[in-house]
Short mmCIF file of C-alpha atoms in Angstrom, two decimals:
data_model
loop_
_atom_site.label_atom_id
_atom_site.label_comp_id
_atom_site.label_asym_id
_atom_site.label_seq_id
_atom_site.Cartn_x
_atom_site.Cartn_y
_atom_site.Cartn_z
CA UNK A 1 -4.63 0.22 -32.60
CA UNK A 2 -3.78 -2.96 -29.98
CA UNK A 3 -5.65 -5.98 -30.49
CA UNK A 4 -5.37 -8.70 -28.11
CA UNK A 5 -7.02 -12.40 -29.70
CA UNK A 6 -7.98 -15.13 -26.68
CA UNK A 7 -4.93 -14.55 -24.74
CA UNK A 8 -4.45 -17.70 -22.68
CA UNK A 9 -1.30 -18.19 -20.19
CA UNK A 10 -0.61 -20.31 -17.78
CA UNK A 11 2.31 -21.05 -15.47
CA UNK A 12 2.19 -24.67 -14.46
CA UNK A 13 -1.43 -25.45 -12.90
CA UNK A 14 -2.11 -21.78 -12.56
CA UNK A 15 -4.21 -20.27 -15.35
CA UNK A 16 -3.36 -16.70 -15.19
CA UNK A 17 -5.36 -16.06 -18.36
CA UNK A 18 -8.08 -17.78 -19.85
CA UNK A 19 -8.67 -16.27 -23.20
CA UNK A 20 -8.22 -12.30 -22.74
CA UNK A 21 -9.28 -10.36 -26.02
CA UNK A 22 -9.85 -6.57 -26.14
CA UNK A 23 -9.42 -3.70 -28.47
CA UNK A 24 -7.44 -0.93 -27.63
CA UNK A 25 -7.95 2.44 -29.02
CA UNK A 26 -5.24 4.77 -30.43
CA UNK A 27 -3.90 7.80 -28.33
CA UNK A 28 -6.42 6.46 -25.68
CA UNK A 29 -5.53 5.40 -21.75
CA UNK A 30 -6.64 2.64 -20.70
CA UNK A 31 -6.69 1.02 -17.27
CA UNK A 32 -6.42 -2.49 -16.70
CA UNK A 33 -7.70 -2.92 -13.41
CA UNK A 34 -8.46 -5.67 -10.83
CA UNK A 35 -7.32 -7.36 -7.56
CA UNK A 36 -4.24 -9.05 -6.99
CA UNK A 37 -3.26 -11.94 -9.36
CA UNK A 38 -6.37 -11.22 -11.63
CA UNK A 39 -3.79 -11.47 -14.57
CA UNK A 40 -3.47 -7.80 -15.37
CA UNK A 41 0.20 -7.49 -15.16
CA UNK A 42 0.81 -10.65 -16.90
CA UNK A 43 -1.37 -9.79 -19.79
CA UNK A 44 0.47 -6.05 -19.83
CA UNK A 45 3.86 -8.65 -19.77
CA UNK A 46 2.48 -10.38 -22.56
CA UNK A 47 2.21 -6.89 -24.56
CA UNK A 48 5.29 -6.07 -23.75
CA UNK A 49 6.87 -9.47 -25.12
CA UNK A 50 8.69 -10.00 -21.63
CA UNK A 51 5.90 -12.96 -21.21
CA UNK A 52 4.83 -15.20 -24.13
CA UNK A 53 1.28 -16.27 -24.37
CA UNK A 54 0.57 -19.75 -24.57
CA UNK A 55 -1.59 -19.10 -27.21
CA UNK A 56 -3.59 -16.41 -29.27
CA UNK A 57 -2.58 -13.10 -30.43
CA UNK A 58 -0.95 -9.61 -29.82
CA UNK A 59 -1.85 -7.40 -32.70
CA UNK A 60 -0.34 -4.10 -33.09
CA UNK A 61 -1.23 -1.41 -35.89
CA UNK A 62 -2.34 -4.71 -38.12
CA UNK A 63 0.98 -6.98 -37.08
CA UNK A 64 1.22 -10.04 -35.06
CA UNK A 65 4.02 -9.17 -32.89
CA UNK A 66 3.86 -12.10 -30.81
CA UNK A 67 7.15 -13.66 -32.02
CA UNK A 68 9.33 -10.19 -31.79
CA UNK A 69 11.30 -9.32 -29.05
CA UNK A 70 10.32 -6.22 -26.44
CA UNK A 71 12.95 -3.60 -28.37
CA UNK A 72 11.02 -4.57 -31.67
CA UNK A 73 8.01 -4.19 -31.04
CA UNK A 74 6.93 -0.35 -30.53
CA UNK A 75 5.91 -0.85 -26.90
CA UNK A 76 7.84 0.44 -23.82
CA UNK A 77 7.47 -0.59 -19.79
CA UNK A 78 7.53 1.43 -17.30
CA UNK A 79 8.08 -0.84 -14.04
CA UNK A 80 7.03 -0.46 -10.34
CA UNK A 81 10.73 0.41 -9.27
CA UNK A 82 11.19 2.74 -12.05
CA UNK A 83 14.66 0.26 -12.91
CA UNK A 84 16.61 3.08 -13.18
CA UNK A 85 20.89 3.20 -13.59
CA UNK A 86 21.74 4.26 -9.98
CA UNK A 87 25.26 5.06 -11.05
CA UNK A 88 23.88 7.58 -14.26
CA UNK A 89 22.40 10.78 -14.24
CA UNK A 90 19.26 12.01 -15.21
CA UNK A 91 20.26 12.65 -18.66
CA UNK A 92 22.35 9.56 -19.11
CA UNK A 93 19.46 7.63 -17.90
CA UNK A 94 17.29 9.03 -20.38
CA UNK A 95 19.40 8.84 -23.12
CA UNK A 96 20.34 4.90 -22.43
CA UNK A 97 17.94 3.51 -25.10
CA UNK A 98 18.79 6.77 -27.93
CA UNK A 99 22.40 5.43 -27.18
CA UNK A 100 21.84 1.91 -27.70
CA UNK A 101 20.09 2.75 -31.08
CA UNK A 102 22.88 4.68 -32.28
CA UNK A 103 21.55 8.13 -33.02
CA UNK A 104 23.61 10.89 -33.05
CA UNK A 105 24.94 12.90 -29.99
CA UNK A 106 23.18 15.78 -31.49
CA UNK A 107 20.03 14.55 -32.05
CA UNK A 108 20.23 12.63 -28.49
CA UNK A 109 21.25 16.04 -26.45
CA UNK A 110 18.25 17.23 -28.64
CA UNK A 111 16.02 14.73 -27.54
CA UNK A 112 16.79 14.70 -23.61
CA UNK A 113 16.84 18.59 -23.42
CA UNK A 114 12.47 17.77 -25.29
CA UNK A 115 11.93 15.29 -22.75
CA UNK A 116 13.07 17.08 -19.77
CA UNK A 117 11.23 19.69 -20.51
CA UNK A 118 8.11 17.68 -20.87
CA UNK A 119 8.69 16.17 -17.35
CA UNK A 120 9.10 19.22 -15.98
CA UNK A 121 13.01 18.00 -14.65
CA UNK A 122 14.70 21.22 -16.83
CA UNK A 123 17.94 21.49 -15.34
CA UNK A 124 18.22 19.00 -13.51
CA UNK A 125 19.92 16.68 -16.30
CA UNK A 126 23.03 16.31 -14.62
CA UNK A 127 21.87 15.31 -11.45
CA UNK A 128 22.50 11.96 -10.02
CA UNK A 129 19.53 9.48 -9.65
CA UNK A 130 19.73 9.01 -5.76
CA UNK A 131 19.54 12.51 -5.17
CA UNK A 132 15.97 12.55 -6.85
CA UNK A 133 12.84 12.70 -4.66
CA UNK A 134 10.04 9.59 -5.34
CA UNK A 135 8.40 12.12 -7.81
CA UNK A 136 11.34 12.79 -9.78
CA UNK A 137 12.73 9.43 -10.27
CA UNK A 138 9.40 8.72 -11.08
CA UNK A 139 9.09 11.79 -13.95
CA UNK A 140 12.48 10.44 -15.30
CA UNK A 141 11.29 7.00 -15.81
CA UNK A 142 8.65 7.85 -17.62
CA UNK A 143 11.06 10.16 -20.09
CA UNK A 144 13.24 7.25 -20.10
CA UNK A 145 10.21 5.30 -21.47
CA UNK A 146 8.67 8.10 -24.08
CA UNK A 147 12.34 8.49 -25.36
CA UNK A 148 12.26 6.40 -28.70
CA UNK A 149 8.59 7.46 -29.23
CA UNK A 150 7.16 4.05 -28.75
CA UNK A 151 3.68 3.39 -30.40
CA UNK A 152 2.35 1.75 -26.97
CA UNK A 153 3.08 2.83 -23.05
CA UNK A 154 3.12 0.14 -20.77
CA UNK A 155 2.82 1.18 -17.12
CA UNK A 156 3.18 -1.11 -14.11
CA UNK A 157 1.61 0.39 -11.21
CA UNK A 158 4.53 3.39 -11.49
CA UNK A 159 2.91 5.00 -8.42
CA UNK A 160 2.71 2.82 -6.29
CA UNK A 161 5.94 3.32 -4.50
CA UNK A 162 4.92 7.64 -3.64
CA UNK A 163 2.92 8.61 -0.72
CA UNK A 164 -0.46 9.65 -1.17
CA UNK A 165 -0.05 13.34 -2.23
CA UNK A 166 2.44 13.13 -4.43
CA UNK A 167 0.15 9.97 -6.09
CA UNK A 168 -2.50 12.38 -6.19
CA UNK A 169 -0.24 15.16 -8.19
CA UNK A 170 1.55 12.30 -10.06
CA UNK A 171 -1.54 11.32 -11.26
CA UNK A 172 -2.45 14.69 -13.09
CA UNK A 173 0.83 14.79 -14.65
CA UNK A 174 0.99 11.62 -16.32
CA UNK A 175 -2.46 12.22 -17.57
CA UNK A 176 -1.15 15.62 -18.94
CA UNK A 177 2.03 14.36 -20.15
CA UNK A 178 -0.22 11.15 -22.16
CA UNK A 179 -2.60 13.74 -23.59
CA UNK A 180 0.11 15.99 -24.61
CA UNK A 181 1.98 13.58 -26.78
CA UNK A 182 -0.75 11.29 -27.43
CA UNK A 183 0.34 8.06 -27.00
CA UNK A 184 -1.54 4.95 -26.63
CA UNK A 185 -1.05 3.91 -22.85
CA UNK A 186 -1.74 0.74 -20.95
CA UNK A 187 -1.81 1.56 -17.15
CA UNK A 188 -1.97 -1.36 -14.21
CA UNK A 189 -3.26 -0.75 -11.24
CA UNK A 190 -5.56 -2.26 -8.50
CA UNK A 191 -6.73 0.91 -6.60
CA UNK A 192 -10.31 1.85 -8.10
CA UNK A 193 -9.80 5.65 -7.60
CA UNK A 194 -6.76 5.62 -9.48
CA UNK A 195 -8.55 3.90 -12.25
CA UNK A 196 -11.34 5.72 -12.35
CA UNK A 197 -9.36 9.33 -12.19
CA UNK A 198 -7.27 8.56 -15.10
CA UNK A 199 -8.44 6.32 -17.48
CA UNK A 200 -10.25 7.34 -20.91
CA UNK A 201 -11.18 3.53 -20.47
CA UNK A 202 -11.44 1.03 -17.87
CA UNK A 203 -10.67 -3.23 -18.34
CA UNK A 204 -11.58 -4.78 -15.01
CA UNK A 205 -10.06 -8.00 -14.66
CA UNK A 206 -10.85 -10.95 -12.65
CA UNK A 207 -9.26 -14.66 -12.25
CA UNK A 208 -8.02 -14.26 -15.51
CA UNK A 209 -10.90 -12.94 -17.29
CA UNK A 210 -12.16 -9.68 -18.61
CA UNK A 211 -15.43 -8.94 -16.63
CA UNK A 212 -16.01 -5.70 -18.40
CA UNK A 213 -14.55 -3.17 -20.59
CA UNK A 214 -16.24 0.48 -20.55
CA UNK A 215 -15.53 4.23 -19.40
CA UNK A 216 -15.48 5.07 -16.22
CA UNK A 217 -19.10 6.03 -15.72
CA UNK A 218 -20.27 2.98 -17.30
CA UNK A 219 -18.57 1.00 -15.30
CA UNK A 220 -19.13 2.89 -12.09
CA UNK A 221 -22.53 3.50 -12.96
CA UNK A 222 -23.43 0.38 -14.66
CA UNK A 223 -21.86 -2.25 -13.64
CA UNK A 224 -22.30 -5.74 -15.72
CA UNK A 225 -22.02 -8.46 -12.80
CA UNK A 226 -21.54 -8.56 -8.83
CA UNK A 227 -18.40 -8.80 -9.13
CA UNK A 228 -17.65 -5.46 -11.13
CA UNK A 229 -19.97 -3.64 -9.03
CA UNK A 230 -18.66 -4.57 -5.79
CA UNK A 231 -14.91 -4.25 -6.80
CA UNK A 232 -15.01 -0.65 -8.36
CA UNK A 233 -16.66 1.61 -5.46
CA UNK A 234 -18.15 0.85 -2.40
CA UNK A 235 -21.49 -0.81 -3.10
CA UNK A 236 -24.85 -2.24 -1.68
CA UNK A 237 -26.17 -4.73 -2.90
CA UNK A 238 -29.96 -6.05 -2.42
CA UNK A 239 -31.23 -9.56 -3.10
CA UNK A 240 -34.62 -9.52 -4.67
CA UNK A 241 -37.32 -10.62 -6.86
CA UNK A 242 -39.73 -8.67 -9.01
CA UNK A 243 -43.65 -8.09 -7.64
CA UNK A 244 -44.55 -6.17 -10.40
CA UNK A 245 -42.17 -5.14 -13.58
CA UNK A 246 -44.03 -1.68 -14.08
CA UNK A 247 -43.72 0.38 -17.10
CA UNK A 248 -42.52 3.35 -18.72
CA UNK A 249 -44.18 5.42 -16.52
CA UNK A 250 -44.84 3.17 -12.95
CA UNK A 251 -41.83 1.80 -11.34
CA UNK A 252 -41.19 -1.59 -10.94
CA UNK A 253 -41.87 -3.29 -7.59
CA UNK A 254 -39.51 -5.23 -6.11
CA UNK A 255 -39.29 -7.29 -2.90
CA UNK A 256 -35.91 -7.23 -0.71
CA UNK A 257 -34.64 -8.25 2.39
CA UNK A 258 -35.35 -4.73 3.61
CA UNK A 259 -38.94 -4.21 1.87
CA UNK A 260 -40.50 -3.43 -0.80
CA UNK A 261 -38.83 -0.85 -3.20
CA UNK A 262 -40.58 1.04 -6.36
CA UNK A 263 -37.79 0.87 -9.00
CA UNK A 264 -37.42 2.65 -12.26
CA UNK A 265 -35.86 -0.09 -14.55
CA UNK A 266 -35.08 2.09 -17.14
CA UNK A 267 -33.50 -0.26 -20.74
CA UNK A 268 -34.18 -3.38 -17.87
CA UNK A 269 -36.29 -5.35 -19.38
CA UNK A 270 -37.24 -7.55 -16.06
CA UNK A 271 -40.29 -10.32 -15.84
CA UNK A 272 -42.66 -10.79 -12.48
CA UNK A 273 -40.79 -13.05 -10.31
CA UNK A 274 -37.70 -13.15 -11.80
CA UNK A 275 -34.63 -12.88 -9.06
CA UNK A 276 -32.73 -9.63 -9.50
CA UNK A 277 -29.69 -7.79 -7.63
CA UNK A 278 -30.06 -4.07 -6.85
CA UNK A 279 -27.00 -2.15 -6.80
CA UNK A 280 -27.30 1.30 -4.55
CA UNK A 281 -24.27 3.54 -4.07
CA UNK A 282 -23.87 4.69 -0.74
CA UNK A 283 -23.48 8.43 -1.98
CA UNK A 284 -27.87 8.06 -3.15
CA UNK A 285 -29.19 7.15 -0.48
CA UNK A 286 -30.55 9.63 1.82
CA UNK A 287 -30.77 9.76 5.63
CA UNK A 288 -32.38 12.23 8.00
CA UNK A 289 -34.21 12.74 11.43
CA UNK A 290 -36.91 10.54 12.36
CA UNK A 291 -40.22 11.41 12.78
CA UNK A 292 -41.76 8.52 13.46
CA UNK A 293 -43.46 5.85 11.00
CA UNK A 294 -41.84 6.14 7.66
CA UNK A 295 -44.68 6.36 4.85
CA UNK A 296 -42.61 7.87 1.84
CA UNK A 297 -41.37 6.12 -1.34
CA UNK A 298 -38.48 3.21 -0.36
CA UNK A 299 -38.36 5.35 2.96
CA UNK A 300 -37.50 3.11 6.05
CA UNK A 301 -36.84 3.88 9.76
CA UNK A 302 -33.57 2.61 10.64
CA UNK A 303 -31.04 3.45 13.72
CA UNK A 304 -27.21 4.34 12.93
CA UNK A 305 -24.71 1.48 13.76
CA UNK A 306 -21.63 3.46 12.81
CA UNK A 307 -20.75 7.01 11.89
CA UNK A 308 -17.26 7.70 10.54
CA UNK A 309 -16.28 11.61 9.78
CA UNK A 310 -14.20 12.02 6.75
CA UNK A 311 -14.26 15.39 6.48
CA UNK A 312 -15.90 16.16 3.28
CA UNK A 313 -18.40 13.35 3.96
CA UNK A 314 -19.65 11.68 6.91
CA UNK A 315 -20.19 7.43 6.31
CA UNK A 316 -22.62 6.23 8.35
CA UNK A 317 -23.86 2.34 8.52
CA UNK A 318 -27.32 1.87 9.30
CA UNK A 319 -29.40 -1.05 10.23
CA UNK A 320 -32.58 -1.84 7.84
CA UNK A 321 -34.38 -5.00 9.04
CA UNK A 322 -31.29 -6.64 9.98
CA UNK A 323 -29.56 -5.83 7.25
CA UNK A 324 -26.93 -3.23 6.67
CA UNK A 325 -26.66 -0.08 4.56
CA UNK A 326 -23.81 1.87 3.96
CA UNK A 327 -24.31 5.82 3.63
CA UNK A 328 -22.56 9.08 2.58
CA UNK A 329 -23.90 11.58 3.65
CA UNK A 330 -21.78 14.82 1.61
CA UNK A 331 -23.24 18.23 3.39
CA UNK A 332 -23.90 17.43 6.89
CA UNK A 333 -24.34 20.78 7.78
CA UNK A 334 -27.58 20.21 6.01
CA UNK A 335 -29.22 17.85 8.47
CA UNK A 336 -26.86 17.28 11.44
CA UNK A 337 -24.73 14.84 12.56
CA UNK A 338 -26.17 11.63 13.92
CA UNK A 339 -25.18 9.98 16.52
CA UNK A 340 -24.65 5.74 16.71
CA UNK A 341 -27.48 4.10 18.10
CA UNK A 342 -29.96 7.36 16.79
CA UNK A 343 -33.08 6.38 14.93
CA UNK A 344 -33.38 8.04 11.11
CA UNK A 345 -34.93 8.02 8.37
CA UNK A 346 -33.69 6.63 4.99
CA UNK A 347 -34.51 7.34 1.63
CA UNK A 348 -33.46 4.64 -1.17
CA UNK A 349 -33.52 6.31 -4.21
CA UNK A 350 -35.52 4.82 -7.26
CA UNK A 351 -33.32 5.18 -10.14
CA UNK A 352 -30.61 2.15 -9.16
CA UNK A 353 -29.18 -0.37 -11.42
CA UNK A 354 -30.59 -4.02 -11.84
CA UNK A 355 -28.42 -6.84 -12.50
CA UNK A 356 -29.82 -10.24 -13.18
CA UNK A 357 -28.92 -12.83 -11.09
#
């Protein structure tokens, strides 16, 4: 188990972290996720010992390995660029660090011929690095990395640097690989679908903070601030007030820039007049034809701004008393297309999360 104390770090009047702590779990992967310069790759630096924390404490398996240096400590990187030896091979890439540790040639030509077959990059050992597609090069830094069976797995945004299909199958075989041998792994990226695709756990970062640390449903589906819930996912987000806090079997009222909506709140345990955010996934909400003055539950007439076809899903954007709603609308074929300027109906579901404001 990885234990990070109040983390701070700073580099001159920029405070990249302002007192990180977090627990991670054994043979779990975890995402550390946020925008750019949140402080997730310094705090994965930090980890890794290539960055020393001002202050508090990296605790691994019940040792403070603050003070040790990166080949001590149990942890491996795997960078952006892969850093591989342009003028080795496959194997001798892999078998740099074995090498460097002394172990035998035996138990070395042992060990590459393991992880090569792991990778899926069997007979291509001998193979120079440059002649390697994206993937590959990829595959082999990540052997390179798993070689001396490190306790931790520190990945920096390794796909990055592939094109969106080969991220895609990337993806599924690093979270194969992981599962297979079980190793604790710290992966750092900012794209949300990433994230949320490949992570046993999420840590969302922001200026230097932890916002929230859950799975990806929890933090998907309940977000724990504005911030979370607008960085992971599209989002829409209401400004209101509560009318009436209901019960456990009458919704909630609550008054928005749009209207009034009836609201289950669930574990919220809202009070009459207090000022609440709504947060309503585009993917929801409902739209369909007009037919004239809507009378349903949280149904409103609106008229389509923009339509965008996606192919699996059409996104509209539709206007609700001046204010905007984004929609996904996943079987088309079930209502129709609409067209922009059209006037519809929309349907805004009553089980949505609450944050206070």
């Amino acid at each position: 188990m990885l234990l990070l104390k109040e983390i701070y770090k700073a580099f001159g009047p920029v405070k990249a972290l302002k007192g990180v702590s977090a627990e991670v779990r054994r043979g779990e992967l975890i995402t550390f996720l946020g925008p750019s310069g949140c402080g997730k790759t310094t705090l994965l630096r930090c980890i890794g010992g290539l960055t020393k924390p001002d202050s508090g404490a990296v605790i691994l398996d019940g040792e403070r390995i603050n003070d040790l240096t990166p080949d001590k400590r149990g942890t491996q990187m795997c960078f952006q660029n892969y850093a591989l030896f342009p003028h080795m091979t496959v194997a001798g890439n892999i078998a740099y660090g074995l090498e460097v540790h002394k172990w035998k040639k035996k138990r070395i030509q042992e060990r590459v011929d393991e992880l090569l077959h792991l990778v899926r990059l069997e007979g291509l050992g001998d193979r120079p690095i440059d002649k390697l597609s994206g993937g590959q090069q990829q595959r082999v830094a990540l052997a390179r990395a798993l070689a001396l069976e490190p306790k931790v797995l520190l990945l920096d945004e390794p796909l990055s640097n592939l094109d969106a299909n080969l991220r895609v199958l990337m993806r599924a075989n690093l979270r194969e690989i992981q599962k297979r041998v079980n190793i604790t792994t710290i992966f750092v990226t900012h794209d949300q679908f990433e994230a949320m695709s490949i992570s046993d756990r999420l840590l969302v970062m922001h200026d230097g903070i932890v916002e929230q640390i859950g799975t990806p449903s929890e933090i998907y589906e309940k977000p724990n601030s504005e911030f979370v819930a607008s960085f992971v996912g599209y989002v829409n987000i209401l400004n209101g007030w509560v009318r009436s806090h209901g019960s456990e079997t009458e919704p909630a009222v609550i008054s928005t820039e749009i209207g009034d909506l009836q609201i289950l709140k669930g574990e919220n345990n809202i009070q009459v007049n207090e000022r609440v955010f709504l947060v309503i996934r585009p993917e929801t909400i409902r739209v369909g034809p007009s037919y004239g003055e809507a009378r349903g539950i949280n149904e409103f007439n609106s008229t389509v701004i923009t339509s965008m076809y996606g192919g699996s899903a059409i996104k509209y954007t539709v206007d609700i008393q001046g204010k905007n709603i984004v929609i996904d609308q996943f079987d088309p074929s079930h209502v129709g297309i609409f067209e922009i300027g059209e006037k519809v109906t929309v349907t805004i579901p009553q089980n949505v999360h609450i944050l206070k404001r």
